[in-house]
Coordinates of C-alpha atoms and ligand atoms in Angstrom, one line a residue:
M1 CA 0.0 0.0 0.0
R2 CA 1.2 3.5 -0.8
E3 CA 2.2 5.8 1.9
F4 CA 0.4 9.2 2.2
Q5 CA 1.5 12.2 4.1
G6 CA -0.2 13.2 7.3
A7 CA -3.8 14.0 7.5
G8 CA -3.3 17.8 8.0
D9 CA -1.6 17.9 4.6
P10 CA -3.2 20.7 2.5
M11 CA -2.5 18.5 -0.5
R12 CA -5.1 15.9 0.6
L13 CA -8.5 16.2 -1.0
K14 CA -11.4 17.1 1.3
I15 CA -14.9 16.0 0.7
A16 CA -17.9 17.3 2.8
V17 CA -20.6 14.8 3.7
Q18 CA -23.8 15.1 5.7
K19 CA -23.1 14.3 9.3
S20 CA -26.4 12.5 10.0
G21 CA -29.4 12.5 7.9
R22 CA -30.9 11.1 4.7
L23 CA -27.7 11.3 2.7
T24 CA -25.2 10.1 5.2
D25 CA -25.3 6.3 4.7
S26 CA -25.5 6.4 0.9
S27 CA -22.7 9.0 0.7
L28 CA -20.4 6.9 2.8
D29 CA -21.4 3.8 0.8
L30 CA -20.5 5.6 -2.4
L31 CA -17.1 6.5 -1.1
S32 CA -16.5 2.9 0.0
R33 CA -17.5 1.7 -3.4
C34 CA -14.9 4.1 -4.8
G35 CA -12.3 2.1 -2.8
L36 CA -11.9 4.5 0.1
K37 CA -10.9 2.9 3.4
Y38 CA -11.4 5.1 6.4
S39 CA -12.0 4.9 10.1
R40 CA -14.7 7.0 11.7
G41 CA -14.8 7.4 15.4
K42 CA -18.1 8.2 17.2
D43 CA -19.0 11.9 16.8
Q44 CA -15.8 12.5 14.8
L45 CA -16.0 15.5 12.5
M46 CA -13.4 14.3 10.2
C47 CA -12.0 11.0 9.1
Y48 CA -8.9 10.3 7.2
G49 CA -8.7 8.1 4.1
E50 CA -6.2 5.3 4.9
N51 CA -5.5 4.3 1.3
M52 CA -6.2 7.5 -0.6
P53 CA -5.1 11.1 0.1
L54 CA -8.8 12.0 0.7
D55 CA -10.4 13.1 4.0
V56 CA -14.1 13.2 4.8
L57 CA -15.6 16.1 6.7
F58 CA -18.9 15.5 8.5
V59 CA -21.1 18.6 8.6
R60 CA -24.7 19.8 8.4
D61 CA -26.0 19.4 4.9
D62 CA -26.9 23.1 4.8
D63 CA -23.2 24.0 5.4
I64 CA -21.8 21.9 2.6
P65 CA -22.2 24.4 -0.3
D66 CA -20.6 27.1 1.8
L67 CA -17.6 24.9 2.6
V68 CA -17.1 24.1 -1.0
Q69 CA -17.8 27.7 -2.2
E70 CA -15.1 28.9 0.3
D71 CA -12.7 26.2 -0.9
V72 CA -12.4 24.7 2.6
C73 CA -13.5 21.5 0.9
D74 CA -12.8 20.6 -2.7
L75 CA -15.9 18.5 -3.1
G76 CA -19.2 17.9 -1.4
L77 CA -22.1 15.4 -1.5
V78 CA -25.4 17.2 -1.0
G79 CA -29.0 17.4 -2.1
L80 CA -30.2 19.6 -5.0
N81 CA -32.6 21.2 -2.6
V82 CA -29.7 22.7 -0.6
I83 CA -27.7 23.3 -3.8
E84 CA -30.5 25.3 -5.4
E85 CA -31.3 27.3 -2.2
K86 CA -27.6 28.2 -1.7
R87 CA -27.0 29.0 -5.4
L88 CA -29.9 31.5 -5.4
A89 CA -28.6 33.0 -2.1
F90 CA -25.1 33.4 -3.5
Q91 CA -26.4 34.9 -6.7
A92 CA -28.5 37.4 -4.8
R93 CA -25.3 38.5 -3.1
D94 CA -23.5 38.7 -6.4
V95 CA -21.0 36.0 -5.2
G96 CA -19.0 34.5 -8.1
P97 CA -17.6 32.4 -9.5
L98 CA -20.0 29.8 -8.0
F99 CA -19.4 26.2 -6.9
E100 CA -20.3 23.7 -9.7
T101 CA -22.6 20.7 -9.8
V102 CA -20.4 18.0 -11.3
Q103 CA -22.8 15.1 -11.3
L104 CA -26.2 13.9 -10.2
L105 CA -26.2 10.8 -8.0
D106 CA -28.7 8.0 -7.7
F107 CA -29.8 8.5 -4.1
G108 CA -31.4 10.9 -1.7
R109 CA -34.5 11.5 -3.7
C110 CA -37.1 13.8 -2.1
R111 CA -39.3 16.7 -3.1
L112 CA -39.6 20.3 -1.8
C113 CA -43.3 20.7 -1.5
I114 CA -46.0 23.2 -0.6
A115 CA -48.1 21.4 2.1
V116 CA -51.3 22.7 3.6
P117 CA -53.2 21.9 6.8
D118 CA -56.2 19.6 6.6
G119 CA -59.2 21.7 5.6
F120 CA -57.1 24.2 3.5
A121 CA -58.7 24.4 0.1
Y122 CA -55.8 24.3 -2.4
E123 CA -56.5 24.4 -6.1
D124 CA -53.4 25.8 -7.7
A125 CA -50.6 28.3 -7.0
R126 CA -53.2 31.1 -6.9
S127 CA -54.5 29.6 -3.6
L128 CA -51.3 30.9 -2.1
Q129 CA -52.0 34.6 -2.8
G130 CA -51.7 36.7 0.4
R131 CA -50.9 33.7 2.6
R132 CA -48.0 33.2 5.0
I133 CA -45.7 30.3 4.1
A134 CA -43.2 28.9 6.5
T135 CA -40.0 27.5 5.1
T136 CA -36.3 27.0 5.5
Y137 CA -36.0 27.4 1.7
P138 CA -36.8 31.1 1.2
N139 CA -34.9 31.6 -2.0
V140 CA -36.4 28.6 -3.9
L141 CA -39.9 29.4 -2.6
S142 CA -39.6 33.1 -3.5
R143 CA -38.5 32.2 -7.0
F144 CA -41.5 29.8 -7.3
L145 CA -43.9 32.6 -6.1
E146 CA -42.4 35.1 -8.5
E147 CA -42.6 32.7 -11.5
N148 CA -46.3 32.2 -10.7
G149 CA -47.0 35.9 -10.1
I150 CA -48.1 35.3 -6.5
A151 CA -47.7 37.8 -3.6
A152 CA -47.3 35.8 -0.4
E153 CA -45.4 36.3 2.8
V154 CA -42.4 34.0 3.2
V155 CA -41.8 33.2 6.9
V156 CA -38.2 32.1 7.2
L157 CA -37.6 29.5 9.9
S158 CA -34.4 27.5 10.8
G159 CA -36.3 24.2 11.5
S160 CA -39.4 22.5 12.7
V161 CA -41.3 24.1 9.8
E162 CA -44.1 21.5 10.0
I163 CA -45.4 22.8 13.3
A164 CA -45.6 26.5 12.1
P165 CA -49.3 26.3 11.0
R166 CA -50.4 24.8 14.4
L167 CA -48.5 27.5 16.2
G168 CA -50.2 30.2 14.1
R169 CA -46.9 31.4 12.6
A170 CA -48.0 30.5 9.1
D171 CA -51.0 29.3 7.0
L172 CA -49.0 26.6 5.3
I173 CA -45.5 25.4 4.7
C174 CA -42.9 24.7 2.0
D175 CA -40.7 21.9 3.2
L176 CA -38.8 18.8 2.2
V177 CA -40.8 15.6 1.9
S178 CA -39.4 12.1 1.4
T179 CA -41.6 9.4 3.0
G180 CA -44.4 11.9 3.8
S181 CA -44.6 10.7 7.4
T182 CA -43.7 14.1 8.9
L183 CA -46.5 15.7 6.9
A184 CA -49.0 13.0 8.0
A185 CA -47.9 13.3 11.7
N186 CA -48.6 17.0 11.6
H187 CA -52.0 16.9 9.7
L188 CA -50.5 18.4 6.6
R189 CA -51.0 17.2 3.0
H190 CA -49.0 17.7 -0.1
A191 CA -50.4 20.4 -2.4
H192 CA -47.7 21.1 -5.0
T193 CA -44.1 20.1 -5.8
V194 CA -41.7 23.1 -6.1
L195 CA -38.5 21.1 -6.7
E196 CA -37.5 17.5 -7.3
S197 CA -34.3 16.7 -5.4
Q198 CA -31.6 14.0 -5.3
A199 CA -28.0 13.9 -4.2
A200 CA -25.3 15.5 -6.3
L201 CA -21.6 16.0 -6.3
I202 CA -20.4 19.6 -6.2
R203 CA -16.9 21.0 -6.6
T204 CA -15.1 24.2 -5.6
P205 CA -15.1 27.2 -8.0
M206 CA -11.4 27.5 -7.4
P207 CA -8.8 25.7 -9.6
I208 CA -7.7 22.5 -7.8
P209 CA -4.0 22.6 -7.0
L210 CA -1.9 20.4 -9.4
Q211 CA -0.9 18.0 -6.6
K212 CA -4.6 17.2 -6.0
Q213 CA -5.7 17.0 -9.6
E214 CA -4.8 13.4 -10.3
W215 CA -6.7 12.1 -7.3
T216 CA -9.7 14.4 -8.1
R217 CA -9.8 13.0 -11.6
R218 CA -9.5 9.4 -10.3
L219 CA -12.2 9.9 -7.7
L220 CA -14.6 11.6 -10.1
M221 CA -14.1 8.7 -12.6
R222 CA -14.7 6.1 -9.9
I223 CA -17.9 7.9 -8.7
D224 CA -19.0 7.9 -12.3
G225 CA -18.2 4.2 -12.6
V226 CA -20.1 3.4 -9.4
E227 CA -23.2 5.4 -10.6
Q228 CA -23.1 3.7 -14.0
V229 CA -23.2 0.1 -12.6
K230 CA -26.1 0.8 -10.2
G231 CA -28.9 -1.4 -11.4
S232 CA -26.7 -2.7 -14.2
K233 CA -26.7 -6.5 -14.8
Y234 CA -24.5 -8.8 -16.8
I235 CA -26.6 -11.3 -18.8
M236 CA -25.3 -14.6 -20.3
L237 CA -27.5 -16.9 -22.3
H238 CA -27.5 -19.5 -25.1
A239 CA -29.6 -18.8 -28.2
P240 CA -30.3 -20.1 -31.7
R241 CA -28.3 -17.9 -34.1
S242 CA -31.6 -17.2 -35.9
A243 CA -33.1 -15.6 -32.8
L244 CA -30.2 -13.2 -32.2
A245 CA -32.0 -10.1 -33.5
A246 CA -35.1 -10.8 -31.4
I247 CA -33.1 -11.5 -28.3
A248 CA -30.9 -8.3 -28.7
K249 CA -34.1 -6.3 -28.8
L250 CA -35.3 -7.8 -25.5
L251 CA -32.1 -7.0 -23.5
P252 CA -33.0 -3.8 -21.5
G253 CA -30.6 -0.9 -22.0
S254 CA -27.8 -2.8 -23.6
E255 CA -25.5 -1.9 -26.4
A256 CA -24.2 -4.5 -29.0
P257 CA -24.0 -7.8 -27.2
T258 CA -21.0 -10.1 -27.5
V259 CA -21.8 -13.2 -29.5
I260 CA -19.6 -16.3 -29.0
P261 CA -19.8 -19.5 -31.1
L262 CA -20.5 -22.7 -29.1
E263 CA -18.1 -25.6 -29.9
G264 CA -19.8 -28.2 -32.1
R265 CA -23.1 -26.3 -32.2
G266 CA -23.2 -24.3 -35.4
D267 CA -26.8 -23.2 -34.9
R268 CA -26.4 -22.0 -31.3
V269 CA -24.4 -19.2 -29.8
A270 CA -23.6 -17.7 -26.4
V271 CA -24.7 -14.1 -25.9
H272 CA -23.2 -11.8 -23.2
A273 CA -24.4 -8.3 -22.6
V274 CA -24.3 -5.5 -20.0
C275 CA -27.8 -4.3 -19.3
R276 CA -27.9 -0.7 -17.9
E277 CA -31.3 -1.3 -16.4
N278 CA -32.7 -3.8 -13.9
V279 CA -33.6 -7.2 -15.4
F280 CA -37.0 -8.4 -14.3
W281 CA -38.4 -12.0 -14.4
E282 CA -40.7 -10.9 -17.2
T283 CA -37.7 -10.1 -19.4
L284 CA -36.2 -13.6 -18.6
E285 CA -39.5 -15.2 -19.6
D286 CA -39.6 -13.2 -22.8
L287 CA -36.0 -14.2 -23.5
K288 CA -36.9 -17.9 -23.0
G289 CA -39.9 -17.4 -25.2
A290 CA -37.6 -16.1 -28.0
G291 CA -35.5 -19.3 -27.7
A292 CA -32.9 -18.5 -25.1
T293 CA -31.7 -21.2 -22.7
S294 CA -29.2 -21.2 -19.7
V295 CA -30.0 -17.6 -18.9
L296 CA -27.7 -16.2 -16.1
V297 CA -28.0 -12.7 -14.6
L298 CA -25.1 -11.4 -12.6
P299 CA -24.6 -8.1 -10.7
V300 CA -22.0 -5.7 -12.1
E301 CA -19.6 -4.5 -9.4
K302 CA -17.4 -2.1 -11.2
M303 CA -17.3 -0.5 -14.6
L304 CA -14.7 1.7 -16.3
A305 CA -15.8 3.1 -19.6
Ligands
LIG1 C1 -36.8 17.1 6.2 C2 -38.1 17.9 6.5 C3 -38.9 17.0 7.4 C4 -38.5 15.6 6.9 C5 -39.5 15.0 6.0 O1 -35.8 17.3 7.2 O2 -37.8 19.1 7.2 O3 -38.7 17.2 8.7 O4 -37.2 15.7 6.3 O5 -39.2 13.6 5.7 P1 -40.3 12.6 5.7 O6 -41.2 13.0 4.5 O7 -39.6 11.3 5.4 O8 -41.0 12.5 7.0 P2 -34.3 17.0 6.9 O9 -34.1 15.5 7.1 O10 -33.8 17.5 5.6 O11 -33.6 17.7 8.1 P3 -32.6 18.9 8.1 O12 -33.4 20.0 7.6 O13 -32.2 19.0 9.5 O14 -31.5 18.6 7.2
LIG2 ZN1 -30.6 20.2 6.5

Protein backbone atom coordinates (compact mmCIF):
# COMPACT_ATOMS: atom_id res chain seq x y z
CA MET A 1 0.00 0.00 0.00
CA ARG A 2 1.19 3.47 -0.85
CA GLU A 3 2.18 5.84 1.92
CA PHE A 4 0.40 9.16 2.20
CA GLN A 5 1.49 12.18 4.11
CA GLY A 6 -0.17 13.22 7.34
CA ALA A 7 -3.85 14.02 7.46
CA GLY A 8 -3.25 17.76 8.02
CA ASP A 9 -1.58 17.90 4.63
CA PRO A 10 -3.16 20.68 2.49
CA MET A 11 -2.51 18.51 -0.54
CA ARG A 12 -5.09 15.95 0.59
CA LEU A 13 -8.52 16.20 -1.02
CA LYS A 14 -11.38 17.09 1.28
CA ILE A 15 -14.95 16.04 0.69
CA ALA A 16 -17.89 17.27 2.78
CA VAL A 17 -20.63 14.79 3.66
CA GLN A 18 -23.83 15.14 5.69
CA LYS A 19 -23.12 14.34 9.35
CA SER A 20 -26.35 12.52 10.05
CA GLY A 21 -29.41 12.49 7.88
CA ARG A 22 -30.94 11.10 4.74
CA LEU A 23 -27.73 11.32 2.67
CA THR A 24 -25.16 10.07 5.19
CA ASP A 25 -25.25 6.29 4.70
CA SER A 26 -25.52 6.45 0.92
CA SER A 27 -22.72 9.04 0.71
CA LEU A 28 -20.36 6.85 2.75
CA ASP A 29 -21.41 3.81 0.77
CA LEU A 30 -20.52 5.65 -2.44
CA LEU A 31 -17.06 6.54 -1.12
CA SER A 32 -16.49 2.94 0.03
CA ARG A 33 -17.45 1.69 -3.40
CA CYS A 34 -14.88 4.09 -4.82
CA GLY A 35 -12.31 2.12 -2.83
CA LEU A 36 -11.89 4.50 0.11
CA LYS A 37 -10.92 2.89 3.41
CA TYR A 38 -11.35 5.12 6.42
CA SER A 39 -12.00 4.87 10.10
CA ARG A 40 -14.68 6.98 11.71
CA GLY A 41 -14.79 7.37 15.44
CA LYS A 42 -18.06 8.24 17.15
CA ASP A 43 -18.96 11.94 16.82
CA GLN A 44 -15.78 12.54 14.84
CA LEU A 45 -16.02 15.54 12.54
CA MET A 46 -13.39 14.33 10.15
CA CYS A 47 -12.02 10.99 9.10
CA TYR A 48 -8.88 10.26 7.20
CA GLY A 49 -8.66 8.09 4.14
CA GLU A 50 -6.20 5.31 4.85
CA ASN A 51 -5.53 4.28 1.27
CA MET A 52 -6.19 7.54 -0.63
CA PRO A 53 -5.13 11.14 0.08
CA LEU A 54 -8.78 11.96 0.74
CA ASP A 55 -10.39 13.11 3.97
CA VAL A 56 -14.10 13.22 4.77
CA LEU A 57 -15.62 16.12 6.73
CA PHE A 58 -18.93 15.48 8.48
CA VAL A 59 -21.09 18.61 8.62
CA ARG A 60 -24.72 19.76 8.44
CA ASP A 61 -25.96 19.41 4.88
CA ASP A 62 -26.86 23.13 4.77
CA ASP A 63 -23.19 23.99 5.39
CA ILE A 64 -21.82 21.86 2.55
CA PRO A 65 -22.22 24.38 -0.32
CA ASP A 66 -20.60 27.12 1.82
CA LEU A 67 -17.59 24.94 2.64
CA VAL A 68 -17.15 24.09 -1.02
CA GLN A 69 -17.78 27.66 -2.16
CA GLU A 70 -15.13 28.91 0.28
CA ASP A 71 -12.72 26.23 -0.93
CA VAL A 72 -12.43 24.72 2.57
CA CYS A 73 -13.54 21.47 0.91
CA ASP A 74 -12.76 20.56 -2.69
CA LEU A 75 -15.90 18.46 -3.11
CA GLY A 76 -19.25 17.89 -1.43
CA LEU A 77 -22.11 15.39 -1.54
CA VAL A 78 -25.40 17.21 -0.98
CA GLY A 79 -29.01 17.38 -2.14
CA LEU A 80 -30.21 19.55 -5.02
CA ASN A 81 -32.62 21.17 -2.55
CA VAL A 82 -29.71 22.66 -0.60
CA ILE A 83 -27.66 23.31 -3.75
CA GLU A 84 -30.46 25.29 -5.38
CA GLU A 85 -31.27 27.28 -2.25
CA LYS A 86 -27.60 28.24 -1.72
CA ARG A 87 -27.00 28.97 -5.39
CA LEU A 88 -29.87 31.47 -5.41
CA ALA A 89 -28.64 33.00 -2.13
CA PHE A 90 -25.09 33.42 -3.49
CA GLN A 91 -26.40 34.88 -6.74
CA ALA A 92 -28.54 37.40 -4.84
CA ARG A 93 -25.35 38.52 -3.07
CA ASP A 94 -23.46 38.66 -6.38
CA VAL A 95 -20.99 36.03 -5.21
CA GLY A 96 -18.99 34.54 -8.05
CA PRO A 97 -17.64 32.37 -9.48
CA LEU A 98 -19.98 29.79 -7.95
CA PHE A 99 -19.37 26.20 -6.93
CA GLU A 100 -20.25 23.73 -9.70
CA THR A 101 -22.56 20.74 -9.75
CA VAL A 102 -20.44 17.99 -11.30
CA GLN A 103 -22.81 15.05 -11.33
CA LEU A 104 -26.25 13.93 -10.17
CA LEU A 105 -26.21 10.83 -7.98
CA ASP A 106 -28.71 8.04 -7.71
CA PHE A 107 -29.77 8.49 -4.09
CA GLY A 108 -31.42 10.92 -1.67
CA ARG A 109 -34.51 11.49 -3.75
CA CYS A 110 -37.08 13.77 -2.13
CA ARG A 111 -39.27 16.74 -3.05
CA LEU A 112 -39.55 20.30 -1.84
CA CYS A 113 -43.29 20.73 -1.49
CA ILE A 114 -46.01 23.16 -0.64
CA ALA A 115 -48.05 21.42 2.07
CA VAL A 116 -51.28 22.66 3.60
CA PRO A 117 -53.17 21.85 6.80
CA ASP A 118 -56.24 19.60 6.65
CA GLY A 119 -59.18 21.74 5.60
CA PHE A 120 -57.13 24.19 3.50
CA ALA A 121 -58.72 24.41 0.05
CA TYR A 122 -55.77 24.27 -2.37
CA GLU A 123 -56.54 24.45 -6.08
CA ASP A 124 -53.43 25.83 -7.71
CA ALA A 125 -50.61 28.30 -7.02
CA ARG A 126 -53.17 31.14 -6.87
CA SER A 127 -54.49 29.63 -3.63
CA LEU A 128 -51.25 30.92 -2.06
CA GLN A 129 -52.04 34.56 -2.79
CA GLY A 130 -51.75 36.68 0.37
CA ARG A 131 -50.88 33.69 2.57
CA ARG A 132 -48.02 33.22 5.04
CA ILE A 133 -45.73 30.33 4.07
CA ALA A 134 -43.18 28.94 6.54
CA THR A 135 -39.98 27.49 5.08
CA THR A 136 -36.25 26.98 5.47
CA TYR A 137 -35.96 27.44 1.68
CA PRO A 138 -36.82 31.14 1.24
CA ASN A 139 -34.91 31.58 -2.03
CA VAL A 140 -36.38 28.61 -3.87
CA LEU A 141 -39.85 29.42 -2.55
CA SER A 142 -39.59 33.12 -3.52
CA ARG A 143 -38.52 32.16 -7.03
CA PHE A 144 -41.51 29.83 -7.31
CA LEU A 145 -43.89 32.56 -6.10
CA GLU A 146 -42.38 35.07 -8.51
CA GLU A 147 -42.62 32.69 -11.46
CA ASN A 148 -46.29 32.22 -10.67
CA GLY A 149 -46.97 35.90 -10.06
CA ILE A 150 -48.07 35.28 -6.46
CA ALA A 151 -47.68 37.79 -3.63
CA ALA A 152 -47.32 35.84 -0.40
CA GLU A 153 -45.38 36.30 2.84
CA VAL A 154 -42.37 34.04 3.24
CA VAL A 155 -41.83 33.21 6.92
CA VAL A 156 -38.20 32.10 7.24
CA LEU A 157 -37.59 29.49 9.94
CA SER A 158 -34.45 27.52 10.79
CA GLY A 159 -36.26 24.24 11.47
CA SER A 160 -39.43 22.49 12.69
CA VAL A 161 -41.32 24.09 9.84
CA GLU A 162 -44.07 21.47 10.05
CA ILE A 163 -45.44 22.83 13.32
CA ALA A 164 -45.62 26.46 12.15
CA PRO A 165 -49.29 26.28 11.03
CA ARG A 166 -50.39 24.81 14.38
CA LEU A 167 -48.51 27.54 16.23
CA GLY A 168 -50.23 30.16 14.13
CA ARG A 169 -46.94 31.36 12.64
CA ALA A 170 -47.98 30.53 9.09
CA ASP A 171 -50.95 29.34 7.05
CA LEU A 172 -49.02 26.62 5.26
CA ILE A 173 -45.48 25.39 4.68
CA CYS A 174 -42.91 24.71 1.99
CA ASP A 175 -40.68 21.88 3.16
CA LEU A 176 -38.81 18.76 2.16
CA VAL A 177 -40.82 15.57 1.90
CA SER A 178 -39.43 12.09 1.37
CA THR A 179 -41.63 9.43 2.96
CA GLY A 180 -44.39 11.89 3.83
CA SER A 181 -44.58 10.70 7.43
CA THR A 182 -43.66 14.13 8.87
CA LEU A 183 -46.54 15.69 6.93
CA ALA A 184 -49.00 13.02 8.04
CA ALA A 185 -47.92 13.28 11.68
CA ASN A 186 -48.62 17.02 11.56
CA HIS A 187 -51.98 16.86 9.75
CA LEU A 188 -50.55 18.40 6.59
CA ARG A 189 -51.00 17.24 3.02
CA HIS A 190 -48.98 17.66 -0.14
CA ALA A 191 -50.35 20.41 -2.40
CA HIS A 192 -47.66 21.13 -4.99
CA THR A 193 -44.08 20.07 -5.79
CA VAL A 194 -41.75 23.05 -6.08
CA LEU A 195 -38.49 21.14 -6.67
CA GLU A 196 -37.55 17.50 -7.27
CA SER A 197 -34.34 16.70 -5.42
CA GLN A 198 -31.65 14.04 -5.34
CA ALA A 199 -28.05 13.92 -4.20
CA ALA A 200 -25.33 15.51 -6.30
CA LEU A 201 -21.59 15.99 -6.29
CA ILE A 202 -20.37 19.59 -6.17
CA ARG A 203 -16.88 21.04 -6.56
CA THR A 204 -15.06 24.19 -5.57
CA PRO A 205 -15.14 27.15 -7.98
CA MET A 206 -11.37 27.48 -7.44
CA PRO A 207 -8.79 25.70 -9.59
CA ILE A 208 -7.74 22.51 -7.80
CA PRO A 209 -3.97 22.57 -7.05
CA LEU A 210 -1.90 20.43 -9.40
CA GLN A 211 -0.93 18.01 -6.62
CA LYS A 212 -4.58 17.19 -5.98
CA GLN A 213 -5.73 17.04 -9.58
CA GLU A 214 -4.78 13.43 -10.28
CA TRP A 215 -6.75 12.09 -7.31
CA THR A 216 -9.67 14.40 -8.10
CA ARG A 217 -9.76 12.97 -11.60
CA ARG A 218 -9.55 9.40 -10.32
CA LEU A 219 -12.23 9.92 -7.67
CA LEU A 220 -14.62 11.55 -10.15
CA MET A 221 -14.05 8.70 -12.60
CA ARG A 222 -14.72 6.12 -9.88
CA ILE A 223 -17.88 7.91 -8.74
CA ASP A 224 -19.04 7.93 -12.34
CA GLY A 225 -18.24 4.21 -12.60
CA VAL A 226 -20.15 3.39 -9.41
CA GLU A 227 -23.17 5.38 -10.61
CA GLN A 228 -23.10 3.66 -13.98
CA VAL A 229 -23.25 0.13 -12.58
CA LYS A 230 -26.12 0.83 -10.20
CA GLY A 231 -28.94 -1.37 -11.41
CA SER A 232 -26.73 -2.74 -14.20
CA LYS A 233 -26.67 -6.47 -14.80
CA TYR A 234 -24.53 -8.82 -16.84
CA ILE A 235 -26.62 -11.33 -18.79
CA MET A 236 -25.30 -14.57 -20.28
CA LEU A 237 -27.45 -16.93 -22.30
CA HIS A 238 -27.48 -19.47 -25.10
CA ALA A 239 -29.64 -18.84 -28.15
CA PRO A 240 -30.30 -20.06 -31.67
CA ARG A 241 -28.32 -17.91 -34.09
CA SER A 242 -31.58 -17.22 -35.95
CA ALA A 243 -33.11 -15.59 -32.83
CA LEU A 244 -30.21 -13.16 -32.23
CA ALA A 245 -31.99 -10.06 -33.51
CA ALA A 246 -35.13 -10.76 -31.45
CA ILE A 247 -33.07 -11.47 -28.32
CA ALA A 248 -30.91 -8.35 -28.69
CA LYS A 249 -34.12 -6.28 -28.76
CA LEU A 250 -35.28 -7.80 -25.47
CA LEU A 251 -32.10 -6.98 -23.52
CA PRO A 252 -32.95 -3.84 -21.51
CA GLY A 253 -30.63 -0.87 -22.02
CA SER A 254 -27.80 -2.84 -23.58
CA GLU A 255 -25.48 -1.93 -26.41
CA ALA A 256 -24.23 -4.46 -28.98
CA PRO A 257 -24.00 -7.83 -27.15
CA THR A 258 -20.98 -10.10 -27.48
CA VAL A 259 -21.81 -13.22 -29.52
CA ILE A 260 -19.61 -16.29 -29.02
CA PRO A 261 -19.84 -19.51 -31.08
CA LEU A 262 -20.52 -22.70 -29.11
CA GLU A 263 -18.13 -25.56 -29.87
CA GLY A 264 -19.79 -28.16 -32.10
CA ARG A 265 -23.13 -26.28 -32.20
CA GLY A 266 -23.21 -24.31 -35.44
CA ASP A 267 -26.80 -23.24 -34.91
CA ARG A 268 -26.45 -22.02 -31.31
CA VAL A 269 -24.38 -19.20 -29.81
CA ALA A 270 -23.63 -17.72 -26.37
CA VAL A 271 -24.71 -14.11 -25.89
CA HIS A 272 -23.16 -11.84 -23.22
CA ALA A 273 -24.42 -8.30 -22.58
CA VAL A 274 -24.30 -5.55 -19.98
CA CYS A 275 -27.81 -4.25 -19.34
CA ARG A 276 -27.92 -0.73 -17.93
CA GLU A 277 -31.32 -1.33 -16.39
CA ASN A 278 -32.72 -3.79 -13.93
CA VAL A 279 -33.62 -7.17 -15.39
CA PHE A 280 -37.01 -8.43 -14.27
CA TRP A 281 -38.44 -11.96 -14.36
CA GLU A 282 -40.71 -10.87 -17.22
CA THR A 283 -37.65 -10.12 -19.36
CA LEU A 284 -36.21 -13.57 -18.61
CA GLU A 285 -39.53 -15.18 -19.55
CA ASP A 286 -39.59 -13.21 -22.81
CA LEU A 287 -35.99 -14.24 -23.55
CA LYS A 288 -36.92 -17.87 -22.98
CA GLY A 289 -39.94 -17.41 -25.23
CA ALA A 290 -37.60 -16.12 -27.97
CA GLY A 291 -35.51 -19.30 -27.74
CA ALA A 292 -32.90 -18.47 -25.07
CA THR A 293 -31.70 -21.17 -22.66
CA SER A 294 -29.23 -21.24 -19.72
CA VAL A 295 -29.97 -17.60 -18.90
CA LEU A 296 -27.74 -16.20 -16.14
CA VAL A 297 -28.05 -12.69 -14.64
CA LEU A 298 -25.11 -11.38 -12.61
CA PRO A 299 -24.62 -8.12 -10.72
CA VAL A 300 -21.97 -5.75 -12.07
CA GLU A 301 -19.61 -4.53 -9.38
CA LYS A 302 -17.37 -2.07 -11.18
CA MET A 303 -17.26 -0.54 -14.65
CA LEU A 304 -14.69 1.71 -16.28
CA ALA A 305 -15.76 3.09 -19.63
C1 LIG B 1 -36.83 17.10 6.25
C2 LIG B 1 -38.09 17.89 6.52
C3 LIG B 1 -38.93 16.99 7.37
C4 LIG B 1 -38.48 15.61 6.94
C5 LIG B 1 -39.47 14.99 6.00
O1 LIG B 1 -35.85 17.35 7.18
O2 LIG B 1 -37.80 19.12 7.15
O3 LIG B 1 -38.66 17.19 8.72
O4 LIG B 1 -37.22 15.74 6.28
O5 LIG B 1 -39.17 13.63 5.74
P1 LIG B 1 -40.33 12.56 5.67
O6 LIG B 1 -41.24 12.97 4.55
O7 LIG B 1 -39.63 11.27 5.36
O8 LIG B 1 -41.03 12.52 6.98
P2 LIG B 1 -34.29 16.96 6.92
O9 LIG B 1 -34.08 15.50 7.11
O10 LIG B 1 -33.84 17.51 5.63
O11 LIG B 1 -33.59 17.66 8.14
P3 LIG B 1 -32.61 18.90 8.14
O12 LIG B 1 -33.43 20.04 7.63
O13 LIG B 1 -32.20 19.00 9.55
O14 LIG B 1 -31.48 18.60 7.22
ZN1 LIG C 1 -30.56 20.22 6.49
